[in-house]
Amino acid sequence: MTTPTHLRTRPYTAPRTRARILEAARLELGRDPDCTLADIAEAAGVARRSVYVHFTGRAALVEGLAADAAEAVRLASEASRTPSPDPATALACFVLTLWPAADRYLVLVNLARQDLGAHRVTEVLTPARTAVAGILAQGQRQGVFHTTVPPGPLSRALEAYLLSLLETSDSTPWTNDGPTAATTTLIAAGVDNARATATVHHLHTTT
């Protein structure tokens, strides 16, 4: 196995080594949920014993990924609480804030049955689901989003949509980036194409 360039050996402090191992775990578990700690150590460019210095085993390593994902969800959810008179802008901002770390959630969902349990994944994602449902409820009241599906189920449907984009990004010729994800999420929620594109473009060029 060839160690990725950004993971090749160089002097690291303990926190940076831990982050290095977590990043390798995210990549390797994303490719193969059954990979071993030895595989992860090799991908991180460290000795297997170094993994055990930071994590007591596979369960602790996966929980480390869950904790990282939970923090990213928390930050995105807090950002979405900033008052906005436009629900479309609020939803687009949420997706743009969350997208850089979204692949971590895909890994967690794939590991839910084997390692974390569905309850832990739900715990991690609840702040995001609550925040999005609130934005959708506001938008439905204002006529911005379609009202066929209630906010809670619609939030889960959009979550599944975003995860499906991540799953197919390596096998289909589309631009896997935050603006594209945010724009298509708005469209899926009921915003017309022109408004969705303009909303995301404005956010992306002013942040």
CSV table of N, CA, C and O in Angstrom, one decimal, residues 2 8-9 38 49 52 59 69 75 78 82 85 87 99 107-108 110 113 124 130 132 141 145 167 179 188 196 201:
chain,number,residue,atom,x,y,z
A,2,THR,N,0.6,2.2,-0.9
A,2,THR,CA,1.3,3.4,-0.9
A,2,THR,C,0.7,4.5,0.0
A,2,THR,O,-0.5,4.7,-0.1
A,8,ARG,N,2.6,11.2,4.5
A,8,ARG,CA,3.9,10.7,4.6
A,8,ARG,C,4.6,11.2,5.8
A,8,ARG,O,4.4,12.3,6.3
A,9,THR,N,5.6,10.3,6.3
A,9,THR,CA,6.2,10.6,7.6
A,9,THR,C,6.9,11.9,7.7
A,9,THR,O,7.7,12.2,6.8
A,38,ALA,N,-3.9,-2.4,11.5
A,38,ALA,CA,-2.6,-2.4,10.8
A,38,ALA,C,-2.7,-1.7,9.5
A,38,ALA,O,-1.8,-1.0,9.1
A,49,ARG,N,1.8,0.3,16.9
A,49,ARG,CA,1.8,0.6,18.3
A,49,ARG,C,1.4,2.1,18.5
A,49,ARG,O,0.9,2.5,19.6
A,52,TYR,N,-2.2,2.6,19.0
A,52,TYR,CA,-2.7,2.2,20.4
A,52,TYR,C,-2.3,3.3,21.4
A,52,TYR,O,-2.9,3.3,22.5
A,59,ALA,N,-12.8,0.3,18.2
A,59,ALA,CA,-14.0,1.1,18.7
A,59,ALA,C,-13.7,2.5,19.1
A,59,ALA,O,-14.4,3.4,18.8
A,69,ALA,N,-16.9,14.3,13.7
A,69,ALA,CA,-18.1,14.6,13.0
A,69,ALA,C,-19.2,15.4,13.8
A,69,ALA,O,-19.8,16.3,13.3
A,75,LEU,N,-20.9,22.9,14.8
A,75,LEU,CA,-20.5,24.2,14.2
A,75,LEU,C,-21.5,24.6,13.1
A,75,LEU,O,-21.9,25.8,13.0
A,78,GLU,N,-24.8,25.6,14.6
A,78,GLU,CA,-24.8,26.9,15.3
A,78,GLU,C,-24.8,28.1,14.2
A,78,GLU,O,-25.4,29.1,14.4
A,82,THR,N,-28.0,31.7,13.0
A,82,THR,CA,-27.9,33.1,12.8
A,82,THR,C,-29.2,33.6,12.1
A,82,THR,O,-29.5,33.0,11.1
A,85,PRO,N,-33.7,36.4,7.3
A,85,PRO,CA,-35.1,36.5,6.8
A,85,PRO,C,-35.4,35.6,5.6
A,85,PRO,O,-36.5,35.4,5.2
A,87,PRO,N,-35.1,31.8,4.3
A,87,PRO,CA,-34.8,30.4,4.6
A,87,PRO,C,-33.9,29.8,3.5
A,87,PRO,O,-33.1,28.8,3.8
A,99,TRP,N,-20.5,20.9,4.2
A,99,TRP,CA,-20.0,20.1,3.1
A,99,TRP,C,-18.5,19.7,3.3
A,99,TRP,O,-18.1,18.6,2.9
A,107,VAL,N,-19.0,8.0,6.1
A,107,VAL,CA,-18.2,6.9,6.8
A,107,VAL,C,-19.0,6.4,8.0
A,107,VAL,O,-19.1,5.2,8.2
A,108,LEU,N,-19.5,7.4,8.8
A,108,LEU,CA,-20.2,7.0,10.0
A,108,LEU,C,-21.4,6.2,9.7
A,108,LEU,O,-21.7,5.2,10.4
A,110,ASN,N,-22.0,4.4,7.1
A,110,ASN,CA,-21.6,3.1,6.7
A,110,ASN,C,-21.1,2.2,7.8
A,110,ASN,O,-21.2,0.9,7.7
A,113,ARG,N,-23.9,0.1,11.6
A,113,ARG,CA,-24.3,-1.3,12.1
A,113,ARG,C,-23.1,-2.0,12.7
A,113,ARG,O,-23.3,-2.7,13.7
A,124,VAL,N,-25.1,12.0,16.8
A,124,VAL,CA,-24.3,12.9,16.1
A,124,VAL,C,-25.1,13.8,15.2
A,124,VAL,O,-24.8,15.0,15.1
A,130,THR,N,-32.3,18.8,13.4
A,130,THR,CA,-33.2,19.8,14.1
A,130,THR,C,-33.0,21.1,13.4
A,130,THR,O,-34.0,21.8,13.2
A,132,VAL,N,-32.0,21.9,10.4
A,132,VAL,CA,-32.6,21.9,9.0
A,132,VAL,C,-34.1,21.9,9.0
A,132,VAL,O,-34.8,22.6,8.3
A,141,ARG,N,-43.6,28.0,5.7
A,141,ARG,CA,-44.5,29.1,6.2
A,141,ARG,C,-44.5,30.3,5.2
A,141,ARG,O,-45.5,31.0,5.0
A,145,PHE,N,-40.2,26.9,0.3
A,145,PHE,CA,-40.1,25.5,0.0
A,145,PHE,C,-41.5,24.8,-0.2
A,145,PHE,O,-42.5,25.3,0.3
A,167,GLU,N,-21.8,9.4,-2.1
A,167,GLU,CA,-21.5,8.0,-2.4
A,167,GLU,C,-21.2,7.8,-3.9
A,167,GLU,O,-20.5,6.9,-4.3
A,179,PRO,N,-20.9,24.3,-3.4
A,179,PRO,CA,-21.9,25.1,-4.1
A,179,PRO,C,-22.8,24.2,-4.9
A,179,PRO,O,-24.0,24.5,-4.9
A,188,ALA,N,-34.1,20.7,-4.6
A,188,ALA,CA,-34.9,19.5,-4.1
A,188,ALA,C,-35.9,19.9,-3.1
A,188,ALA,O,-36.9,19.3,-2.9
A,196,ALA,N,-32.1,29.4,-6.7
A,196,ALA,CA,-31.2,28.6,-6.0
A,196,ALA,C,-29.8,28.9,-6.4
A,196,ALA,O,-28.9,29.0,-5.6
A,201,HIS,N,-24.5,31.3,-5.3
A,201,HIS,CA,-23.4,32.1,-5.9
A,201,HIS,C,-23.1,33.3,-5.0
A,201,HIS,O,-21.9,33.6,-4.7
